[in-house]
Coordinates of N, CA, C and O in Angstrom, one line a residue:
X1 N 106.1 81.4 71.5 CA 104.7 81.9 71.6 C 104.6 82.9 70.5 O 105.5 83.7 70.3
X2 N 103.4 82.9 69.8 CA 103.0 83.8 68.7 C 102.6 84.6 69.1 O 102.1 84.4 70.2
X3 N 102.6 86.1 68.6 CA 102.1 87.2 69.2 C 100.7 87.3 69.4 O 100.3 88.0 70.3
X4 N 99.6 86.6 68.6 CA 98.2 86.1 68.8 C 98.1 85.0 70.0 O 97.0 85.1 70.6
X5 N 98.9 84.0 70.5 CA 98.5 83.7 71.4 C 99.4 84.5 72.8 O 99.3 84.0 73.9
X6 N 100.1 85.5 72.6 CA 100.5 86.3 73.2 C 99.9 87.5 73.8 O 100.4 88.1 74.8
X7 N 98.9 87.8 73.3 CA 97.9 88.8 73.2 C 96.6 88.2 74.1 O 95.8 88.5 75.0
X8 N 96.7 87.2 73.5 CA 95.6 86.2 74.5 C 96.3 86.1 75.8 O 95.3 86.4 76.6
X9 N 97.0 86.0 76.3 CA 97.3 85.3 77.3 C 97.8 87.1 77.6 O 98.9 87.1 77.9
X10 N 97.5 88.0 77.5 CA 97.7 89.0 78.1 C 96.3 89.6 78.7 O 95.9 89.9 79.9
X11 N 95.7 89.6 77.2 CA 94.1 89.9 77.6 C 93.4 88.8 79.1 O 92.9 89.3 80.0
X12 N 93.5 87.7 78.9 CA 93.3 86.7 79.9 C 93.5 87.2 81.2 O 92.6 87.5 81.9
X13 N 95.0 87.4 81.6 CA 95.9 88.2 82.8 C 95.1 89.6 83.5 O 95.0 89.9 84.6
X14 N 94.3 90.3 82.1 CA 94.0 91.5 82.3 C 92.6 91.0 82.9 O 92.1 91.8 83.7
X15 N 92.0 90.2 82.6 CA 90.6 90.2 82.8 C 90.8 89.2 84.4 O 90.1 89.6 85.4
X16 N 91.4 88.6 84.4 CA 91.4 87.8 85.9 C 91.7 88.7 86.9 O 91.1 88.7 88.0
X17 N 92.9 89.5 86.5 CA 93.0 91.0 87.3 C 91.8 91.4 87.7 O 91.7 91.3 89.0
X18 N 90.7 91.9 87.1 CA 89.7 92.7 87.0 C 88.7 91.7 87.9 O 88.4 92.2 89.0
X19 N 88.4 90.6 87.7 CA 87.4 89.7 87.9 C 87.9 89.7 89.6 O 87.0 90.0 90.5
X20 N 89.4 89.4 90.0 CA 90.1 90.0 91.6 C 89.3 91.0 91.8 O 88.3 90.8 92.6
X21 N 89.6 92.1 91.2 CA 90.0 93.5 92.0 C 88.0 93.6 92.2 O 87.6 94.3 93.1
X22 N 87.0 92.8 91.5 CA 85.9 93.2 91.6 C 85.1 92.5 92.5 O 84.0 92.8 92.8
X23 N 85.7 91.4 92.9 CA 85.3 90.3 94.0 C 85.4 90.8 95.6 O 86.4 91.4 95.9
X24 N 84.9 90.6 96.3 CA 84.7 90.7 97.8 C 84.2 92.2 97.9 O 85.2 92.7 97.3
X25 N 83.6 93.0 98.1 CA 84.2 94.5 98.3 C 84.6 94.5 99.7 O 84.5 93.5 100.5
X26 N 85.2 95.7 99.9 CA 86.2 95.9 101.6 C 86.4 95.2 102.0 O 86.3 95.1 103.2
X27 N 87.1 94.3 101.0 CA 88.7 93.4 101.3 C 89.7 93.6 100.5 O 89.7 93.8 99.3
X28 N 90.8 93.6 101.4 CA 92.2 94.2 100.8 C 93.1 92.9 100.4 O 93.4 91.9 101.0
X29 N 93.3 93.5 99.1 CA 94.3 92.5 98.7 C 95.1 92.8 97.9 O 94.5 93.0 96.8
X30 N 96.3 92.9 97.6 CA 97.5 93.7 96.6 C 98.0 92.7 96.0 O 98.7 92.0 96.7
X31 N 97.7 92.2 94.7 CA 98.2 91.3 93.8 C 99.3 92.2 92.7 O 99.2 93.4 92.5
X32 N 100.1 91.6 92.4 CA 100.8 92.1 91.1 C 99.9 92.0 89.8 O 99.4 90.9 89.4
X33 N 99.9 92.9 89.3 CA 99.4 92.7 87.9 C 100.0 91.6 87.2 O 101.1 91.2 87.6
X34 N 99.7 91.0 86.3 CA 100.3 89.9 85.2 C 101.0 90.7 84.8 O 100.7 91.9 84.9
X35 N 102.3 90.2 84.2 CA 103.2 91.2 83.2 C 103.5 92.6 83.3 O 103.8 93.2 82.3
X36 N 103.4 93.2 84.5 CA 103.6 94.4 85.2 C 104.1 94.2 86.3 O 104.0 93.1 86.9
X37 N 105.1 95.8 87.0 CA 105.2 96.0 88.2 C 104.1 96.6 88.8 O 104.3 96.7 90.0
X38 N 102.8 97.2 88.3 CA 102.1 97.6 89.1 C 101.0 96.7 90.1 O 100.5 95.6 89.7
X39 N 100.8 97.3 91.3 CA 100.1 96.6 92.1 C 98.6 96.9 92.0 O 98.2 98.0 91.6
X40 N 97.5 95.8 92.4 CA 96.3 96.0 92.7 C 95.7 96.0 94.1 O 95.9 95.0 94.7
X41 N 95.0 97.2 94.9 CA 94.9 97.3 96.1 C 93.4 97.1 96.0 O 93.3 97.5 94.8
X42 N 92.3 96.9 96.3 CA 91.3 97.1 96.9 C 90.7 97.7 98.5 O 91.2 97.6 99.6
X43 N 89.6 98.0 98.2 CA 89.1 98.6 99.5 C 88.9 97.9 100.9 O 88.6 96.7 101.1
X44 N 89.2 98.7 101.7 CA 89.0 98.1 102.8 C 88.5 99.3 104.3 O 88.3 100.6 104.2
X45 N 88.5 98.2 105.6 CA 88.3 99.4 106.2 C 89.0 100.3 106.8 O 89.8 99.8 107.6
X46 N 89.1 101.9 106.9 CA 90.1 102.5 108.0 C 89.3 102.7 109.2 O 88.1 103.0 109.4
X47 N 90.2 102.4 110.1 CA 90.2 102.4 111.4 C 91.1 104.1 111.8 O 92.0 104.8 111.3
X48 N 90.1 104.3 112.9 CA 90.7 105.8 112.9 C 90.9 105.3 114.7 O 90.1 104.7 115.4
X49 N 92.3 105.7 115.3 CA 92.5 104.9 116.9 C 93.1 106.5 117.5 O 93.3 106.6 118.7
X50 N 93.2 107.6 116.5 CA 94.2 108.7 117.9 C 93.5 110.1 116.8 O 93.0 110.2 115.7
X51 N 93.6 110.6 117.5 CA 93.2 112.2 116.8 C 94.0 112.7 116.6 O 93.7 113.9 116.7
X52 N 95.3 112.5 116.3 CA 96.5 113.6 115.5 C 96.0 114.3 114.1 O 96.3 115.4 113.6
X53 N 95.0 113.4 113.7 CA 95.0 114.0 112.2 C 93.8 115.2 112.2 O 94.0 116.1 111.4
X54 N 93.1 115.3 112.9 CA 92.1 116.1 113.1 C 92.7 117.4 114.3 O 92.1 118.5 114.4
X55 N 93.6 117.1 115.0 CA 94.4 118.1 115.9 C 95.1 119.4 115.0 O 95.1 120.6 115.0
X56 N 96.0 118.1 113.8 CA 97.3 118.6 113.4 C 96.5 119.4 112.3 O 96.4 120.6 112.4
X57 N 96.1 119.0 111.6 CA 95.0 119.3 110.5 C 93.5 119.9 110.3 O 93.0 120.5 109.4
X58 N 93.0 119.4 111.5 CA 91.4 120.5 111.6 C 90.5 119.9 110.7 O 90.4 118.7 110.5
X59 N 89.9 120.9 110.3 CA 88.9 120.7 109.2 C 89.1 119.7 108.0 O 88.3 118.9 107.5
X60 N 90.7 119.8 107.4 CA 90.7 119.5 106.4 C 90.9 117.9 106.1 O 90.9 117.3 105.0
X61 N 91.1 117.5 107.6 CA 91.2 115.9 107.8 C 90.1 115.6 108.1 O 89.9 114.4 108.1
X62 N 88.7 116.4 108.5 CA 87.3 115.9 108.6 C 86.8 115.6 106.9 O 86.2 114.6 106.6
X63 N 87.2 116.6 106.2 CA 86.6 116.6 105.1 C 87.5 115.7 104.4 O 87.0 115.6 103.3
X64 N 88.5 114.9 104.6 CA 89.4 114.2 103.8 C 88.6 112.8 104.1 O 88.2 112.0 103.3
X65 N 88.5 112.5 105.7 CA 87.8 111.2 106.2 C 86.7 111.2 105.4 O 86.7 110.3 104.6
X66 N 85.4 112.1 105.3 CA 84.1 112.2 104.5 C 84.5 111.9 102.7 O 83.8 111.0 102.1
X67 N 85.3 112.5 102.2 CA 85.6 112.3 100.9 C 85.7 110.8 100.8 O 84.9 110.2 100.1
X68 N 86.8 110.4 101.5 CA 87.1 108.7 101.3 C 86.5 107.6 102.0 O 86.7 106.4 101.8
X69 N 85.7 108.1 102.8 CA 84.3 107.2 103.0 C 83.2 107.2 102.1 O 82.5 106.2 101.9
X70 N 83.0 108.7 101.1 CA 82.2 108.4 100.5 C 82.4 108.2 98.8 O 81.4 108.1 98.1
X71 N 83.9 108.2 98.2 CA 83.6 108.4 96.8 C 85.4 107.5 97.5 O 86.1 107.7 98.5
X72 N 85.5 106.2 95.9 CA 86.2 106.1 96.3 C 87.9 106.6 95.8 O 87.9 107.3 94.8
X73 N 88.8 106.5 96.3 CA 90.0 107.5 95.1 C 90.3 107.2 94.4 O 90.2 105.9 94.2
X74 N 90.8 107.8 93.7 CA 91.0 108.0 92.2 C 92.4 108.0 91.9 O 92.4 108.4 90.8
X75 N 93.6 107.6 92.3 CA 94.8 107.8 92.3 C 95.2 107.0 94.1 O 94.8 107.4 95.2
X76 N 96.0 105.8 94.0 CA 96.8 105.4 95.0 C 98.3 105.2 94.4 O 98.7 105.0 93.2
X77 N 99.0 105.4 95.7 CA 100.6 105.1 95.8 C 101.1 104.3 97.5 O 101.0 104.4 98.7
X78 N 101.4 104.0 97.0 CA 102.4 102.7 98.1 C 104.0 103.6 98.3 O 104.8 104.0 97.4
X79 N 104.1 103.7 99.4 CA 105.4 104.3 99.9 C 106.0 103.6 101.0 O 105.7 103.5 102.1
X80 N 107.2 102.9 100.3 CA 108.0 102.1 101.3 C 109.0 102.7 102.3 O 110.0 103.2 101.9
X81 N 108.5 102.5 103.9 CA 108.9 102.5 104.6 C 110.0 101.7 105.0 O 109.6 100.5 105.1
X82 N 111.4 102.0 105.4 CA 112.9 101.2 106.0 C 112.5 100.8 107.2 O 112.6 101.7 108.1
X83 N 112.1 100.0 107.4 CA 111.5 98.8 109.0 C 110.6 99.4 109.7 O 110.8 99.7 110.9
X84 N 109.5 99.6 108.8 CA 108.0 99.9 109.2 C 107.2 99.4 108.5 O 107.8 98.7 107.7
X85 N 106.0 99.4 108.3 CA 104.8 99.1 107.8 C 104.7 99.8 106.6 O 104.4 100.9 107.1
X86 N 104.7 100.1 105.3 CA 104.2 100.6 103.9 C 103.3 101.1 104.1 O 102.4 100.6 104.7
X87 N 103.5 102.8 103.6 CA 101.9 103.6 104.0 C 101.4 103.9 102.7 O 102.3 103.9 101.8
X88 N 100.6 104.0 102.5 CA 99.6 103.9 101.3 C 98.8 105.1 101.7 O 98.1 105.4 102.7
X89 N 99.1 106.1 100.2 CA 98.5 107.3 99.8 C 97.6 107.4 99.0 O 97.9 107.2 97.8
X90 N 96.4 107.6 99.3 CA 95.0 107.4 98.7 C 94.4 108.8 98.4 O 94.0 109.5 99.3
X91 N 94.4 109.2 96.9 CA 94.0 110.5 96.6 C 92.3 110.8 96.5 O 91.7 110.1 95.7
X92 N 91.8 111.5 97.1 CA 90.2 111.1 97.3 C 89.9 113.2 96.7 O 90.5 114.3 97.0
X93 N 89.1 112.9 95.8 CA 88.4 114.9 95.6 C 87.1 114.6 95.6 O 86.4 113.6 95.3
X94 N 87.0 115.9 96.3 CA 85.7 116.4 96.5 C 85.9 117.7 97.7 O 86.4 117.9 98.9
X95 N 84.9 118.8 96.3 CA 83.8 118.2 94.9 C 84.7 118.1 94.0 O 85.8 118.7 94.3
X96 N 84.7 117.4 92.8 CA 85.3 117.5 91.4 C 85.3 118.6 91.0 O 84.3 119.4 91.2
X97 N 86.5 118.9 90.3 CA 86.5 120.0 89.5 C 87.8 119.7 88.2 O 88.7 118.9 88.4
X98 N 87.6 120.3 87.2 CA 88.5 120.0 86.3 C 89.7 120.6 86.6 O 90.7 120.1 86.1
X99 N 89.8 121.7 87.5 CA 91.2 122.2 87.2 C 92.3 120.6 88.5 O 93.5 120.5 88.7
X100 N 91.4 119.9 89.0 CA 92.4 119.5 89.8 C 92.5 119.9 91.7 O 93.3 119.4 92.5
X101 N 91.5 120.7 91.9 CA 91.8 121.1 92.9 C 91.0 120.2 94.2 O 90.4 119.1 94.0
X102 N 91.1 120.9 95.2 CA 90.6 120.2 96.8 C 90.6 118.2 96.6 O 89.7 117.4 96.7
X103 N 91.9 118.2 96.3 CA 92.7 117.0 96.6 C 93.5 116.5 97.8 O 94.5 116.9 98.3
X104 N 92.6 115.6 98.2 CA 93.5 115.2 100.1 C 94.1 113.5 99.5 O 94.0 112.7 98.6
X105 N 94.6 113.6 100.3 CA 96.1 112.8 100.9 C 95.7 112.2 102.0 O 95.9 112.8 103.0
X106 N 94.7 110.7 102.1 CA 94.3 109.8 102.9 C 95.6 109.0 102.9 O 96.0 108.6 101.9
X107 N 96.6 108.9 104.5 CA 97.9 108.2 104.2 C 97.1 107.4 105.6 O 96.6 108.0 106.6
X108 N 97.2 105.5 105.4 CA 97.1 104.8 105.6 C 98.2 103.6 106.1 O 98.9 103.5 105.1
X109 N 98.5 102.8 106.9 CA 99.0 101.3 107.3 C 98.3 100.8 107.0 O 97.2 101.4 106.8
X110 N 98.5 98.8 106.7 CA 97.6 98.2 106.9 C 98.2 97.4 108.1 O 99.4 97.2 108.4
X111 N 97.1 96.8 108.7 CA 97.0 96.5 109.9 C 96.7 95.2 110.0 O 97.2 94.6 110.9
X112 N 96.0 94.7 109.1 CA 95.6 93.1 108.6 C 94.5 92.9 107.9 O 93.5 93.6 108.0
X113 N 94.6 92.1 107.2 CA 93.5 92.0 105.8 C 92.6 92.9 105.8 O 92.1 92.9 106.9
X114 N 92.1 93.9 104.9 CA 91.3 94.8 105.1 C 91.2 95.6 105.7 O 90.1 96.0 105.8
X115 N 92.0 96.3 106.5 CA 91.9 96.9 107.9 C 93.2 97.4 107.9 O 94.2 96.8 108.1
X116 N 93.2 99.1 107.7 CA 93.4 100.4 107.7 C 94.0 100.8 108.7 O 93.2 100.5 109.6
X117 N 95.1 101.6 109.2 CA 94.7 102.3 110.5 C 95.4 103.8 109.4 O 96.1 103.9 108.4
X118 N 94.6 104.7 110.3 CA 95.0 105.9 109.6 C 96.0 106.7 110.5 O 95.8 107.1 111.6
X119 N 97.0 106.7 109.6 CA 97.8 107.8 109.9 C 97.8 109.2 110.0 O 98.5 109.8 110.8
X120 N 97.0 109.6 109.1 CA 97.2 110.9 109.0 C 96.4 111.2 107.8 O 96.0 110.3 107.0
X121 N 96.0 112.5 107.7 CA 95.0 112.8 106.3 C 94.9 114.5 106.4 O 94.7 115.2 107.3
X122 N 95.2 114.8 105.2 CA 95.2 116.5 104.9 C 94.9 116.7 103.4 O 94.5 115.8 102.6
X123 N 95.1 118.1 103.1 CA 95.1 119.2 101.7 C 96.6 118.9 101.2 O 97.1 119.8 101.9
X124 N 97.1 118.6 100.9 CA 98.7 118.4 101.0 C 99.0 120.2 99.7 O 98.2 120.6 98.9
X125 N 100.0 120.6 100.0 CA 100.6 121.9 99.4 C 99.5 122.8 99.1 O 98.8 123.0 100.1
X126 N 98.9 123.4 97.8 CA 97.9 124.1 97.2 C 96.5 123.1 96.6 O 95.7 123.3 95.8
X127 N 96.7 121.8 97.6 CA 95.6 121.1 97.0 C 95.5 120.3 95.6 O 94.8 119.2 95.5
X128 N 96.2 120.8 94.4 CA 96.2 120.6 93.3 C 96.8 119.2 93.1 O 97.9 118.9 93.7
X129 N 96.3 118.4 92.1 CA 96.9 117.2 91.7 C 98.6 117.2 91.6 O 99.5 116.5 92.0
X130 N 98.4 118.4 90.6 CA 100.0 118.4 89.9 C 101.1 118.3 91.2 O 102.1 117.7 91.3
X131 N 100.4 119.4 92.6 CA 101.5 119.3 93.5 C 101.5 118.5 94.2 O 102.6 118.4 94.7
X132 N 100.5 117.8 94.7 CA 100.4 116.5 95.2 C 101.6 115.3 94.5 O 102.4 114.5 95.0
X133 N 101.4 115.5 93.2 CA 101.8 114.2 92.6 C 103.5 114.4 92.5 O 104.2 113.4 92.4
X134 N 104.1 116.1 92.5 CA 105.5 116.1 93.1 C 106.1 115.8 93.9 O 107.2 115.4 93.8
X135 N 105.4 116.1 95.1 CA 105.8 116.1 96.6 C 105.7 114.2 97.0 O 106.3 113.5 97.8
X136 N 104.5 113.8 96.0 CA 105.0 112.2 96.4 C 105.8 111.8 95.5 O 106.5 110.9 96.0
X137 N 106.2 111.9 94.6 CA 107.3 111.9 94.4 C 108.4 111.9 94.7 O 109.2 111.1 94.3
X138 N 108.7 112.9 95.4 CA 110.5 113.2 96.0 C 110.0 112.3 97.1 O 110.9 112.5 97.9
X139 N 109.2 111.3 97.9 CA 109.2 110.2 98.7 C 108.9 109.2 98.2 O 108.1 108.4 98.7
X140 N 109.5 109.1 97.1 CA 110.0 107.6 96.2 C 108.9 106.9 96.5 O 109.1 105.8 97.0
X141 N 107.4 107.2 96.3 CA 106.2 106.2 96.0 C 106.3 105.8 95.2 O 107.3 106.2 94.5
X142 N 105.2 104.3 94.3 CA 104.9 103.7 93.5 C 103.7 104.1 93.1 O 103.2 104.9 93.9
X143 N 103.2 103.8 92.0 CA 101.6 104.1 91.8 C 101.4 102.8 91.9 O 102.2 101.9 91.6
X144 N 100.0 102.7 92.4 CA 99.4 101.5 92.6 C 97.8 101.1 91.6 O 97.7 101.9 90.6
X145 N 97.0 100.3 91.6 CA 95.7 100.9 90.8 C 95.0 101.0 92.1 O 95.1 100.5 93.2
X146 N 94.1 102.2 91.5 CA 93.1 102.6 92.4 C 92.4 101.5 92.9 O 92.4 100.4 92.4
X147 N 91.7 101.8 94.0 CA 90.7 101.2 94.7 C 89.3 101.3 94.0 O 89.1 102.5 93.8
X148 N 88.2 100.6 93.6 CA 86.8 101.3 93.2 C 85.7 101.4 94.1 O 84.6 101.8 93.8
X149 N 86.0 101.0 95.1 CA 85.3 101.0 96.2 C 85.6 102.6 97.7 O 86.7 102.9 98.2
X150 N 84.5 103.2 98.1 CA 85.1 104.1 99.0 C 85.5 103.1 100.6 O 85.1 102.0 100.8
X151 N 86.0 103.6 101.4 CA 86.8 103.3 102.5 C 85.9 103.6 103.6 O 85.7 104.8 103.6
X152 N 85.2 102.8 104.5 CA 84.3 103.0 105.7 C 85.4 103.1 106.3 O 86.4 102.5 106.1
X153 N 85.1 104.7 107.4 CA 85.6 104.9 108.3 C 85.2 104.6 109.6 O 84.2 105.1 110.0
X154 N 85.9 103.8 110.3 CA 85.5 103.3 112.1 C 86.2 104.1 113.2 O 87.4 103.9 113.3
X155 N 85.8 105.0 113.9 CA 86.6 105.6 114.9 C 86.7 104.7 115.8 O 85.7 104.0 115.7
X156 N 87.5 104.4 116.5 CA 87.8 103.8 118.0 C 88.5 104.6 119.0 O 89.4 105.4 118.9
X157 N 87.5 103.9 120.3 CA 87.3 104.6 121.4 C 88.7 105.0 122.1 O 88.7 105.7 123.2

């Protein structure tokens, strides 16, 4: 293959990606990119079923649920779990600010197509991107591509 039709058939890959990730909204679906290990997630819904995150956390898991219901994140990571379910770390800010700050850590299962259960949700360290993006690190996540859609939240009873 020639590097021009090489380029094509990349560009192609990239745009079928896109034409996926932009079809259904709040439906989940994790495709491999063409010619990459990175993954594509789209939105879906979280289901919220126990109040640990609002016990353990307070305020800052109310304001984490509100962020990622309403704006969608801007940074995800996939963290594999040894004979569990893969929790998926969904970086949601607000308000924006350039230095990086009031960054929550929406940590999610999925539960079946589209459908969320939430684990847990906080400020993680000083809030800040940079420390966020250490701390998932030393738990051997993946980056995934963002979602462009925000996350309806459903409490259950």
């Amino acid at each position: 293959m020639n590097n021009q039709n090489g380029s094509q058939l990349a560009a192609f890959f990239v745009l079928a990606a896109l034409v996926l990730f932009t079809l259904g909204s709040h439906v989940l679906k994790v495709l491999p990119l063409a010619g990459t290990n990175m993954l594509l997630i789209k939105s879906g819904k979280i289901v919220v079923d126990s109040n640990h995150a609002q016990i353990t956390h307070g305020d800052e898991a109310t304001q984490a649920l509100n962020c990622i219901s309403q704006y969608a994140p801007f940074k995800a990571f996939r963290q594999p779990i040894k004979g569990s379910k893969d929790a998926w770390h969904l970086l949601c800010q607000y308000p924006y600010d350039e230095a990086g700050t009031n960054v929550f850590d929406v940590i999610v299962e999925e539960l079946e197509e589209g459908v969320f259960r939430l684990k847990t949700t906080f400020r993680p360290q000083d809030g800040t991107l940079q420390a966020i993006e250490q701390w998932l690190l030393r738990k051997n996540v993946q980056q995934v591509s963002a979602p462009t859609l925000p996350f309806p939240v459903q409490f259950l009873p």
